[in-house]
């Protein structure tokens, strides 16, 4: 096995072990927590390596970047690709062609455009829970209308909610945001929760995450883009 793959295998085993332990602490079934491997910035070969080690769900942030990798990985049997970066509505058709899940729907306009692509697509709604920064996402007050709009669109299947708290070195700082997302999901009858990244995924699992999006803890530090 090449050194790099061996390294990935060790990191993957460690992340899986940590997911198990966090689920155990929360008395949850670990099978209810999807490990989404975030491969943005890394070449297509990294997706292939992850696939060989059993990973099936991959997260990418940019349409343009994934367009260059897709020819090498799109036909891997059972692999699913999730868009976790912001999607401009003028790229929605391309998004539906390239991805199996769009986790970042944040406006009725984008939802409508995705529906018009004419192909069934799984979606999650990105919720912005902190007012700071120019981060994308619908605010909690916009959520009821957005959920109603998405549920009325025949090609969109609403899986649940997604969020990204402000970055902090301290994992516990994310807990109130995760808890708030879970409360919103409960209020609106949404079942899945995409929350938790390399530095705070255990806290997210304790708060009910069903999808942890992990890049750095599996693949190491990314080059700045
Ligand atoms: C990059 C990214 C991740 C992965 O972050 P890590 O800290 O490397 O695990 C997860 N979610 C989103 C939305 C991202 O953009």
Coordinates of C-alpha atoms and ligand atoms in Angstrom, one line a residue, residues 38 40 61 84-85 162 164 167 196-199 213-217 222, ligand 1:
X38 CA -14.6 16.7 2.4
X40 CA -12.1 20.1 -1.8
X61 CA -17.3 23.1 -2.3
X84 CA -21.3 21.8 0.6
X85 CA -20.2 25.2 -0.8
X162 CA -27.1 22.1 7.5
X164 CA -21.5 26.0 9.9
X167 CA -14.9 29.0 13.5
X196 CA -19.8 19.2 12.7
X197 CA -16.3 19.4 11.0
X198 CA -12.8 18.2 12.0
X199 CA -12.6 20.3 15.1
X213 CA -18.3 16.9 7.2
X214 CA -14.7 16.1 7.7
X215 CA -11.7 17.2 5.6
X216 CA -8.6 18.1 7.6
X217 CA -8.8 15.2 10.1
X222 CA -5.4 22.1 2.7
Ligands
LIG1 C1 -14.1 22.7 4.2 C2 -15.4 22.4 4.8 C3 -15.6 21.4 5.7 C4 -14.4 20.5 6.2 O1 -13.7 21.2 7.1 P1 -12.5 20.6 8.0 O2 -12.3 21.5 9.1 O3 -11.3 20.5 7.1 O4 -13.0 19.2 8.4 C5 -16.8 21.1 6.2 N1 -17.9 21.8 5.8 C6 -17.8 22.8 4.9 C7 -19.0 23.6 4.6 C8 -16.6 23.2 4.4 O5 -16.5 24.2 3.6

